[in-house]
Amino acid sequence: MDLIICVVGLLALIVEGIRCQGVYASPTVRIIHSGHACNVEEERHTERVYTIREGETLELTCLVTGHPRPQIRWTKTAGSVSDRFQDSSVFNETLHIAKILRTQGGRYYCKAENGLGSPAIKSIRVDVYYLDDPVVTVHQSIGEAKEQFYYERTVFLRCVANSNPPVRYSWHRGREVLTQGSDKGVEIYEPFFTQGETKILKLKNLRPQDYANYSCIASVRNVCGIPDRSIIFRLTNKTASPSIKLLVEDPIVVNPGQTVSLVCITTGGEPPPVLTWVSTNDSLPQRSVVKGGTLTLPAITSDEAGVYSCVASNNVGNPAKKSTTIVVRALKKGRFWITPDPYHNDDNIQIGREVKISCQVEATPPEELTFSWLKNGRALRSSERMVITQTDPDISPGTTNLDIIDLKFTDFGTYTCVAALKGGGIPEISIDVNISSTTVPPNLTVPRGKSPLVAREGDTVELECLVSGKPKPIILWSRADKEAPMPDGNMQMESYDGVLRIVNVSREMTGSYRCQTSQYNGFNVKPREAVVELIVQYPPTVEPVYMEKRQGLGRPVVMACKVLRAHPSRVLRFEWLLSNRLLHAGAFDAQRDETEYTIRNLNRDGWGEYTCNVINEAGAGKCTFQVTGKAYPPEFYYDTYNPLWQNRPRVYGFKLQWTQMNPNAVDRIVAYRLGIRQMGLQRWWEQEIPVDGPINKGELMTHNLTELIKPESYEVRLTPITRFGEGDSTIRIVTYSAPINPHLREFHCSFEEEPICMFTQDKNDDFDWTRHSAATRDTKYTPNTGPSSDRSGSKQGFYMYIETSRPRKEGDQARLVSPFFNVAPKNPYSITNPPAYCFGFFYHMYGKHIGTLNAFLKQKGQTTSEGPVWSLSGNQGNNWKQAKVSIHPTASFQVVLEGIRGSGIEGDIAIDDVTLEEGECRDPPPNLSSTSAATSSHIWLLCVTLVMTLLEGQR
């Protein structure tokens, strides 16, 4: 029988060693959860809903299949026709959100794609549960009854709490539970304009017994383990809504730099109101100080002016609010303009005509603004020929005019407009305007050679308009050819010398720019304007910027460089170079926007970097092509578990499987260089794997790695080799692990990988088993307890244990549940009925407070498992021991390992190397002296030798 099994195994290996065709597969996706889920359930059309409590850790893992290895992306936006995903996508298998917020709930999508077929997308809805503290608000209505001299006082107590799922409310008066109909003076109802549970308590025509403590209890019925929350409100005959008083004027006018204090006091309200300050500027100034009802603003600035409000709230009635406005005095932006005689169509100032000088400032507060005029430094008063007026503040705020009627030669001179604030403390603004025979309106011209102005991208340019006239006005620059902002982001830019300076000019700034005179600080006449053309030259933009061209010897290679944009574009030249050697040059054809270079027959001298320079007056754009015979990297085949095909306790084997990316793109791959090194070590071991014949696309190749030490991980590097030399390498990590839920005769779990062989923690126990290794475990809380290594003796190896330190208490249980196993035997002619299996594991029970370790059999359809099939209690010494027990399930089943905490903290129980084998447990004899044992051993050794020989032959 053993010989038959050996031959079957040999045939399987030989078949698997033959290269398979077409292993490329489009991706599939499955979402699993870990972390702190309250519940995971299936909804309509298999939609999954994952509920979690706010503040817990969300962890979702995307399990994919497919070859090549799919790229995985998590997002909260579904894939669409245009495949627009959020920028905040997560590019790894596990989505981890620590301390999740209620706003982070929603639908999460996992998308996997590998270029084959359509991307695979699965979604899961994450529901974040929470319950805030309830808030009770009290409102009172007073209505006069007709023909009777009394008032009915009705009080409403409203309870609100934010929650998910919807909250349920209950009311208590003292210790008495209030329900609808339990008291004639009480009504409990939900108003029609709200949604949710009953929440309003109505006390009709207050009675003495209604003055009491009322408590509102908000509950989500312990969903997700969220406890109830409650609040107490004391209703008395003094309960009243708040009232306040501001001990300040309105408005408050101050100078910048002053310290302002606003005082607010409560004049009524029970319970005592809480005072807060708010501002129209969204938030209080950073330097402000709030102490009780006093708000202090030290060294106030103009930016801190605005409306400040004191708000008092005690949850009774509406909050009380009182406001005051703080005005900070300011004078700024002094401007003037000169208006020639408005009755004659003339822009010049002439003797005998009228001229008006206007002066404007921005003043805060505007009602404190005062103006005065001087002529040549002496005060000027309004007269018949010198008329001083202040315009209507609503039409032109902060403006004063001086009209000179019938201008005379003696009126020439310097006129000064002085603006001040009545309150003082602010420096006055003084503006001088000179009126003389040389005062003439402005004129604008563009200097010769300054338009069009040609510049290169990145330069600093100066657009110039010459302005003449006296006084010289401000020049306003804007775009003349389109409605677009200027380089500083504004629609207009001011210039006092007629020059617009642009630093680091870009191609988008090409166009027409208008310069025009402003009425401010000049003549109030029709604006003079001129236009300057700016042309920004830039080097050609080309594609591709970089491209790798892989090709085999003797084949043609075509390279094309395309021009996308260039200015100027009519004088384009190109140069093709290999390294720095010129291959071909010329001018662009007017009808084409690209240039090509062809290698008709690639040889070894043709490998290298080819450059195409496309040149105009502004510079060059460069296409780069790396021509190489380097093979593309292989792609490891991920869709197989790590097979344990060596039946030896200390070592394991791994079947390396891969396909070759674009194998026909270059010369035939003659071999692969295999490098392998143990993680954490420097030395690589290398060997060559020869390849017989050409490789087809999608062809699966295999190579068995042997003598890998349990439970160490290895880094594997695979490099294709052609006539060119070495191609691109691919690296992966090989980690020891048992197959995930394989056939029972192969099941072995040593907890070396995070999925722990699909074991799960029981949701109904008191705490969880912990996965750890001796190298990383912190033992300061549990000295002289727990294993110093895993079962194989490795400090890096992992095992599972129960941590018995606080908050654990005596009798707490932790249960680890295996995946489901089918009972169907592999041999269809098996006469075992029911079938028998040997359940084995290693345990470590060392410490003076060791509790109990139990093993249970749990069959499908059973709500609870029967008594333990194996049990052990108390200290068993500081070493690993093996347990084996035969089980006889009649349906699909799970095995459960239960650790129970003892009387103290020195009671950590550990388990490792869980196995499940077909057949009754048979403890092996101390030595293999029996005939049957020897025969089996010899057959097994012969089988292994044959396998190794065949594999070597395949290599």
PDB file of N, CA and C in Angstrom, residues 168-241:
ATOM      1  N   ARG A 168     -33.190  55.039  21.897  1.00  0.00           N
ATOM      2  CA  ARG A 168     -34.475  54.919  22.601  1.00  0.00           C
ATOM      3  C   ARG A 168     -34.340  55.645  23.933  1.00  0.00           C
ATOM      4  N   TYR A 169     -35.368  56.403  24.296  1.00  0.00           N
ATOM      5  CA  TYR A 169     -35.318  57.222  25.512  1.00  0.00           C
ATOM      6  C   TYR A 169     -36.306  56.695  26.553  1.00  0.00           C
ATOM      7  N   SER A 170     -35.946  56.862  27.806  1.00  0.00           N
ATOM      8  CA  SER A 170     -36.896  56.590  28.891  1.00  0.00           C
ATOM      9  C   SER A 170     -36.742  57.686  29.939  1.00  0.00           C
ATOM     10  N   TRP A 171     -37.862  58.005  30.613  1.00  0.00           N
ATOM     11  CA  TRP A 171     -37.890  59.086  31.592  1.00  0.00           C
ATOM     12  C   TRP A 171     -38.133  58.527  32.997  1.00  0.00           C
ATOM     13  N   HIS A 172     -37.442  59.156  33.963  1.00  0.00           N
ATOM     14  CA  HIS A 172     -37.663  58.810  35.370  1.00  0.00           C
ATOM     15  C   HIS A 172     -37.887  60.110  36.153  1.00  0.00           C
ATOM     16  N   ARG A 173     -38.790  60.056  37.137  1.00  0.00           N
ATOM     17  CA  ARG A 173     -38.937  61.158  38.100  1.00  0.00           C
ATOM     18  C   ARG A 173     -38.510  60.580  39.442  1.00  0.00           C
ATOM     19  N   GLY A 174     -37.361  61.044  39.902  1.00  0.00           N
ATOM     20  CA  GLY A 174     -36.773  60.388  41.067  1.00  0.00           C
ATOM     21  C   GLY A 174     -36.473  58.950  40.715  1.00  0.00           C
ATOM     22  N   ARG A 175     -37.038  57.997  41.467  1.00  0.00           N
ATOM     23  CA  ARG A 175     -36.870  56.580  41.153  1.00  0.00           C
ATOM     24  C   ARG A 175     -38.061  56.011  40.390  1.00  0.00           C
ATOM     25  N   GLU A 176     -39.066  56.872  40.134  1.00  0.00           N
ATOM     26  CA  GLU A 176     -40.286  56.422  39.478  1.00  0.00           C
ATOM     27  C   GLU A 176     -40.102  56.436  37.960  1.00  0.00           C
ATOM     28  N   VAL A 177     -40.448  55.326  37.298  1.00  0.00           N
ATOM     29  CA  VAL A 177     -40.406  55.246  35.845  1.00  0.00           C
ATOM     30  C   VAL A 177     -41.686  55.875  35.295  1.00  0.00           C
ATOM     31  N   LEU A 178     -41.525  56.853  34.388  1.00  0.00           N
ATOM     32  CA  LEU A 178     -42.676  57.547  33.821  1.00  0.00           C
ATOM     33  C   LEU A 178     -43.038  56.906  32.494  1.00  0.00           C
ATOM     34  N   THR A 179     -44.282  56.521  32.338  1.00  0.00           N
ATOM     35  CA  THR A 179     -44.779  55.967  31.080  1.00  0.00           C
ATOM     36  C   THR A 179     -46.080  56.670  30.731  1.00  0.00           C
ATOM     37  N   GLN A 180     -46.447  56.576  29.473  1.00  0.00           N
ATOM     38  CA  GLN A 180     -47.686  57.211  29.028  1.00  0.00           C
ATOM     39  C   GLN A 180     -48.875  56.598  29.771  1.00  0.00           C
ATOM     40  N   GLY A 181     -49.653  57.472  30.452  1.00  0.00           N
ATOM     41  CA  GLY A 181     -50.817  57.020  31.196  1.00  0.00           C
ATOM     42  C   GLY A 181     -50.555  56.696  32.651  1.00  0.00           C
ATOM     43  N   SER A 182     -49.302  56.711  33.069  1.00  0.00           N
ATOM     44  CA  SER A 182     -49.023  56.382  34.474  1.00  0.00           C
ATOM     45  C   SER A 182     -49.339  57.551  35.403  1.00  0.00           C
ATOM     46  N   ASP A 183     -49.445  58.763  34.875  1.00  0.00           N
ATOM     47  CA  ASP A 183     -49.730  59.946  35.683  1.00  0.00           C
ATOM     48  C   ASP A 183     -50.564  60.872  34.810  1.00  0.00           C
ATOM     49  N   LYS A 184     -51.719  61.311  35.306  1.00  0.00           N
ATOM     50  CA  LYS A 184     -52.611  62.140  34.506  1.00  0.00           C
ATOM     51  C   LYS A 184     -51.999  63.491  34.165  1.00  0.00           C
ATOM     52  N   GLY A 185     -51.064  63.925  34.981  1.00  0.00           N
ATOM     53  CA  GLY A 185     -50.445  65.238  34.726  1.00  0.00           C
ATOM     54  C   GLY A 185     -49.241  65.150  33.808  1.00  0.00           C
ATOM     55  N   VAL A 186     -48.983  63.961  33.287  1.00  0.00           N
ATOM     56  CA  VAL A 186     -47.783  63.762  32.479  1.00  0.00           C
ATOM     57  C   VAL A 186     -48.177  63.161  31.135  1.00  0.00           C
ATOM     58  N   GLU A 187     -47.609  63.708  30.062  1.00  0.00           N
ATOM     59  CA  GLU A 187     -47.751  63.108  28.739  1.00  0.00           C
ATOM     60  C   GLU A 187     -46.353  62.880  28.170  1.00  0.00           C
ATOM     61  N   ILE A 188     -46.169  61.716  27.545  1.00  0.00           N
ATOM     62  CA  ILE A 188     -44.895  61.424  26.881  1.00  0.00           C
ATOM     63  C   ILE A 188     -45.206  61.207  25.412  1.00  0.00           C
ATOM     64  N   TYR A 189     -44.559  61.983  24.542  1.00  0.00           N
ATOM     65  CA  TYR A 189     -44.894  61.854  23.130  1.00  0.00           C
ATOM     66  C   TYR A 189     -43.708  62.291  22.278  1.00  0.00           C
ATOM     67  N   GLU A 190     -43.875  62.001  21.003  1.00  0.00           N
ATOM     68  CA  GLU A 190     -42.871  62.401  20.016  1.00  0.00           C
ATOM     69  C   GLU A 190     -43.522  63.396  19.073  1.00  0.00           C
ATOM     70  N   PRO A 191     -42.954  64.596  18.917  1.00  0.00           N
ATOM     71  CA  PRO A 191     -43.562  65.584  18.013  1.00  0.00           C
ATOM     72  C   PRO A 191     -43.494  65.094  16.568  1.00  0.00           C
ATOM     73  N   PHE A 192     -44.417  65.574  15.756  1.00  0.00           N
ATOM     74  CA  PHE A 192     -44.540  65.055  14.387  1.00  0.00           C
ATOM     75  C   PHE A 192     -43.351  65.431  13.515  1.00  0.00           C
ATOM     76  N   PHE A 193     -42.570  66.460  13.890  1.00  0.00           N
ATOM     77  CA  PHE A 193     -41.494  66.931  13.018  1.00  0.00           C
ATOM     78  C   PHE A 193     -40.146  66.274  13.325  1.00  0.00           C
ATOM     79  N   THR A 194     -40.120  65.275  14.172  1.00  0.00           N
ATOM     80  CA  THR A 194     -38.857  64.595  14.461  1.00  0.00           C
ATOM     81  C   THR A 194     -38.995  63.122  14.145  1.00  0.00           C
ATOM     82  N   GLN A 195     -37.865  62.469  14.059  1.00  0.00           N
ATOM     83  CA  GLN A 195     -37.833  61.030  13.812  1.00  0.00           C
ATOM     84  C   GLN A 195     -37.101  60.367  14.957  1.00  0.00           C
ATOM     85  N   GLY A 196     -37.483  59.142  15.264  1.00  0.00           N
ATOM     86  CA  GLY A 196     -36.809  58.425  16.329  1.00  0.00           C
ATOM     87  C   GLY A 196     -37.782  57.986  17.399  1.00  0.00           C
ATOM     88  N   GLU A 197     -37.235  57.703  18.578  1.00  0.00           N
ATOM     89  CA  GLU A 197     -38.041  57.191  19.675  1.00  0.00           C
ATOM     90  C   GLU A 197     -38.700  58.339  20.454  1.00  0.00           C
ATOM     91  N   THR A 198     -39.588  57.976  21.374  1.00  0.00           N
ATOM     92  CA  THR A 198     -40.246  58.964  22.228  1.00  0.00           C
ATOM     93  C   THR A 198     -39.221  59.732  23.048  1.00  0.00           C
ATOM     94  N   LYS A 199     -39.356  61.050  23.103  1.00  0.00           N
ATOM     95  CA  LYS A 199     -38.327  61.810  23.794  1.00  0.00           C
ATOM     96  C   LYS A 199     -38.851  63.027  24.556  1.00  0.00           C
ATOM     97  N   ILE A 200     -40.099  63.478  24.356  1.00  0.00           N
ATOM     98  CA  ILE A 200     -40.576  64.705  24.993  1.00  0.00           C
ATOM     99  C   ILE A 200     -41.501  64.350  26.158  1.00  0.00           C
ATOM    100  N   LEU A 201     -41.213  64.992  27.275  1.00  0.00           N
ATOM    101  CA  LEU A 201     -42.018  64.810  28.487  1.00  0.00           C
ATOM    102  C   LEU A 201     -42.795  66.111  28.717  1.00  0.00           C
ATOM    103  N   LYS A 202     -44.126  66.027  28.750  1.00  0.00           N
ATOM    104  CA  LYS A 202     -44.970  67.209  28.929  1.00  0.00           C
ATOM    105  C   LYS A 202     -45.596  67.158  30.317  1.00  0.00           C
ATOM    106  N   LEU A 203     -45.341  68.226  31.098  1.00  0.00           N
ATOM    107  CA  LEU A 203     -45.923  68.361  32.441  1.00  0.00           C
ATOM    108  C   LEU A 203     -47.026  69.415  32.342  1.00  0.00           C
ATOM    109  N   LYS A 204     -48.294  68.991  32.476  1.00  0.00           N
ATOM    110  CA  LYS A 204     -49.439  69.883  32.266  1.00  0.00           C
ATOM    111  C   LYS A 204     -49.813  70.556  33.578  1.00  0.00           C
ATOM    112  N   ASN A 205     -49.918  71.892  33.538  1.00  0.00           N
ATOM    113  CA  ASN A 205     -50.378  72.672  34.688  1.00  0.00           C
ATOM    114  C   ASN A 205     -49.632  72.223  35.958  1.00  0.00           C
ATOM    115  N   LEU A 206     -48.389  72.698  36.067  1.00  0.00           N
ATOM    116  CA  LEU A 206     -47.459  72.222  37.089  1.00  0.00           C
ATOM    117  C   LEU A 206     -48.088  72.064  38.473  1.00  0.00           C
ATOM    118  N   ARG A 207     -47.786  70.951  39.115  1.00  0.00           N
ATOM    119  CA  ARG A 207     -48.237  70.646  40.476  1.00  0.00           C
ATOM    120  C   ARG A 207     -47.018  70.582  41.391  1.00  0.00           C
ATOM    121  N   PRO A 208     -47.233  70.653  42.682  1.00  0.00           N
ATOM    122  CA  PRO A 208     -46.072  70.595  43.593  1.00  0.00           C
ATOM    123  C   PRO A 208     -45.218  69.333  43.380  1.00  0.00           C
ATOM    124  N   GLN A 209     -45.867  68.184  43.135  1.00  0.00           N
ATOM    125  CA  GLN A 209     -45.069  66.961  42.996  1.00  0.00           C
ATOM    126  C   GLN A 209     -44.265  66.932  41.698  1.00  0.00           C
ATOM    127  N   ASP A 210     -44.576  67.880  40.785  1.00  0.00           N
ATOM    128  CA  ASP A 210     -43.810  67.912  39.535  1.00  0.00           C
ATOM    129  C   ASP A 210     -42.429  68.536  39.721  1.00  0.00           C
ATOM    130  N   TYR A 211     -42.235  69.230  40.836  1.00  0.00           N
ATOM    131  CA  TYR A 211     -40.896  69.768  41.120  1.00  0.00           C
ATOM    132  C   TYR A 211     -40.052  68.629  41.674  1.00  0.00           C
ATOM    133  N   ALA A 212     -39.150  68.102  40.829  1.00  0.00           N
ATOM    134  CA  ALA A 212     -38.386  66.914  41.224  1.00  0.00           C
ATOM    135  C   ALA A 212     -37.183  66.772  40.288  1.00  0.00           C
ATOM    136  N   ASN A 213     -36.400  65.711  40.530  1.00  0.00           N
ATOM    137  CA  ASN A 213     -35.276  65.366  39.643  1.00  0.00           C
ATOM    138  C   ASN A 213     -35.792  64.475  38.520  1.00  0.00           C
ATOM    139  N   TYR A 214     -35.570  64.904  37.282  1.00  0.00           N
ATOM    140  CA  TYR A 214     -35.960  64.118  36.116  1.00  0.00           C
ATOM    141  C   TYR A 214     -34.695  63.589  35.438  1.00  0.00           C
ATOM    142  N   SER A 215     -34.677  62.311  35.166  1.00  0.00           N
ATOM    143  CA  SER A 215     -33.525  61.740  34.468  1.00  0.00           C
ATOM    144  C   SER A 215     -33.987  61.160  33.136  1.00  0.00           C
ATOM    145  N   CYS A 216     -33.212  61.461  32.087  1.00  0.00           N
ATOM    146  CA  CYS A 216     -33.457  60.911  30.757  1.00  0.00           C
ATOM    147  C   CYS A 216     -32.359  59.890  30.493  1.00  0.00           C
ATOM    148  N   ILE A 217     -32.759  58.683  30.129  1.00  0.00           N
ATOM    149  CA  ILE A 217     -31.813  57.608  29.842  1.00  0.00           C
ATOM    150  C   ILE A 217     -31.869  57.306  28.350  1.00  0.00           C
ATOM    151  N   ALA A 218     -30.717  57.460  27.681  1.00  0.00           N
ATOM    152  CA  ALA A 218     -30.624  57.169  26.249  1.00  0.00           C
ATOM    153  C   ALA A 218     -29.973  55.810  26.084  1.00  0.00           C
ATOM    154  N   SER A 219     -30.556  54.994  25.218  1.00  0.00           N
ATOM    155  CA  SER A 219     -30.066  53.619  25.076  1.00  0.00           C
ATOM    156  C   SER A 219     -30.090  53.198  23.620  1.00  0.00           C
ATOM    157  N   VAL A 220     -29.046  52.467  23.208  1.00  0.00           N
ATOM    158  CA  VAL A 220     -29.065  51.777  21.915  1.00  0.00           C
ATOM    159  C   VAL A 220     -29.105  50.277  22.156  1.00  0.00           C
ATOM    160  N   ARG A 221     -29.616  49.887  23.348  1.00  0.00           N
ATOM    161  CA  ARG A 221     -29.856  48.495  23.715  1.00  0.00           C
ATOM    162  C   ARG A 221     -28.593  47.653  23.678  1.00  0.00           C
ATOM    163  N   ASN A 222     -27.490  48.277  24.151  1.00  0.00           N
ATOM    164  CA  ASN A 222     -26.200  47.596  24.309  1.00  0.00           C
ATOM    165  C   ASN A 222     -25.650  47.080  22.979  1.00  0.00           C
ATOM    166  N   VAL A 223     -26.117  47.648  21.873  1.00  0.00           N
ATOM    167  CA  VAL A 223     -25.553  47.267  20.585  1.00  0.00           C
ATOM    168  C   VAL A 223     -24.068  47.615  20.575  1.00  0.00           C
ATOM    169  N   CYS A 224     -23.253  46.693  20.101  1.00  0.00           N
ATOM    170  CA  CYS A 224     -21.804  46.915  20.033  1.00  0.00           C
ATOM    171  C   CYS A 224     -21.206  47.113  21.418  1.00  0.00           C
ATOM    172  N   GLY A 225     -21.940  46.698  22.474  1.00  0.00           N
ATOM    173  CA  GLY A 225     -21.421  46.868  23.831  1.00  0.00           C
ATOM    174  C   GLY A 225     -21.448  48.304  24.311  1.00  0.00           C
ATOM    175  N   ILE A 226     -22.269  49.163  23.673  1.00  0.00           N
ATOM    176  CA  ILE A 226     -22.343  50.571  24.068  1.00  0.00           C
ATOM    177  C   ILE A 226     -23.310  50.696  25.248  1.00  0.00           C
ATOM    178  N   PRO A 227     -22.833  51.141  26.402  1.00  0.00           N
ATOM    179  CA  PRO A 227     -23.713  51.233  27.575  1.00  0.00           C
ATOM    180  C   PRO A 227     -24.682  52.406  27.463  1.00  0.00           C
ATOM    181  N   ASP A 228     -25.745  52.358  28.266  1.00  0.00           N
ATOM    182  CA  ASP A 228     -26.708  53.459  28.314  1.00  0.00           C
ATOM    183  C   ASP A 228     -26.035  54.714  28.858  1.00  0.00           C
ATOM    184  N   ARG A 229     -26.585  55.852  28.465  1.00  0.00           N
ATOM    185  CA  ARG A 229     -26.099  57.137  28.983  1.00  0.00           C
ATOM    186  C   ARG A 229     -27.296  57.914  29.540  1.00  0.00           C
ATOM    187  N   SER A 230     -27.056  58.692  30.591  1.00  0.00           N
ATOM    188  CA  SER A 230     -28.178  59.382  31.219  1.00  0.00           C
ATOM    189  C   SER A 230     -27.759  60.776  31.659  1.00  0.00           C
ATOM    190  N   ILE A 231     -28.776  61.602  31.905  1.00  0.00           N
ATOM    191  CA  ILE A 231     -28.553  62.956  32.416  1.00  0.00           C
ATOM    192  C   ILE A 231     -29.711  63.289  33.345  1.00  0.00           C
ATOM    193  N   ILE A 232     -29.417  64.072  34.392  1.00  0.00           N
ATOM    194  CA  ILE A 232     -30.436  64.454  35.380  1.00  0.00           C
ATOM    195  C   ILE A 232     -30.676  65.955  35.281  1.00  0.00           C
ATOM    196  N   PHE A 233     -31.966  66.353  35.294  1.00  0.00           N
ATOM    197  CA  PHE A 233     -32.325  67.764  35.341  1.00  0.00           C
ATOM    198  C   PHE A 233     -33.238  67.987  36.543  1.00  0.00           C
ATOM    199  N   ARG A 234     -32.898  68.988  37.361  1.00  0.00           N
ATOM    200  CA  ARG A 234     -33.685  69.286  38.551  1.00  0.00           C
ATOM    201  C   ARG A 234     -34.651  70.426  38.244  1.00  0.00           C
ATOM    202  N   LEU A 235     -35.946  70.135  38.283  1.00  0.00           N
ATOM    203  CA  LEU A 235     -36.980  71.142  38.028  1.00  0.00           C
ATOM    204  C   LEU A 235     -37.494  71.658  39.366  1.00  0.00           C
ATOM    205  N   THR A 236     -37.412  72.976  39.554  1.00  0.00           N
ATOM    206  CA  THR A 236     -37.903  73.597  40.792  1.00  0.00           C
ATOM    207  C   THR A 236     -38.839  74.737  40.428  1.00  0.00           C
ATOM    208  N   ASN A 237     -39.432  75.357  41.477  1.00  0.00           N
ATOM    209  CA  ASN A 237     -40.305  76.504  41.207  1.00  0.00           C
ATOM    210  C   ASN A 237     -39.507  77.753  40.844  1.00  0.00           C
ATOM    211  N   LYS A 238     -38.149  77.642  40.886  1.00  0.00           N
ATOM    212  CA  LYS A 238     -37.293  78.771  40.487  1.00  0.00           C
ATOM    213  C   LYS A 238     -36.683  78.560  39.097  1.00  0.00           C
ATOM    214  N   THR A 239     -36.938  77.414  38.491  1.00  0.00           N
ATOM    215  CA  THR A 239     -36.365  77.147  37.159  1.00  0.00           C
ATOM    216  C   THR A 239     -36.804  78.226  36.188  1.00  0.00           C
ATOM    217  N   ALA A 240     -35.815  78.841  35.517  1.00  0.00           N
ATOM    218  CA  ALA A 240     -36.126  79.955  34.616  1.00  0.00           C
ATOM    219  C   ALA A 240     -35.046  80.042  33.550  1.00  0.00           C
ATOM    220  N   SER A 241     -35.434  80.599  32.408  1.00  0.00           N
ATOM    221  CA  SER A 241     -34.478  80.792  31.317  1.00  0.00           C
ATOM    222  C   SER A 241     -33.515  81.921  31.679  1.00  0.00           C
TER     223      SER A 241
END
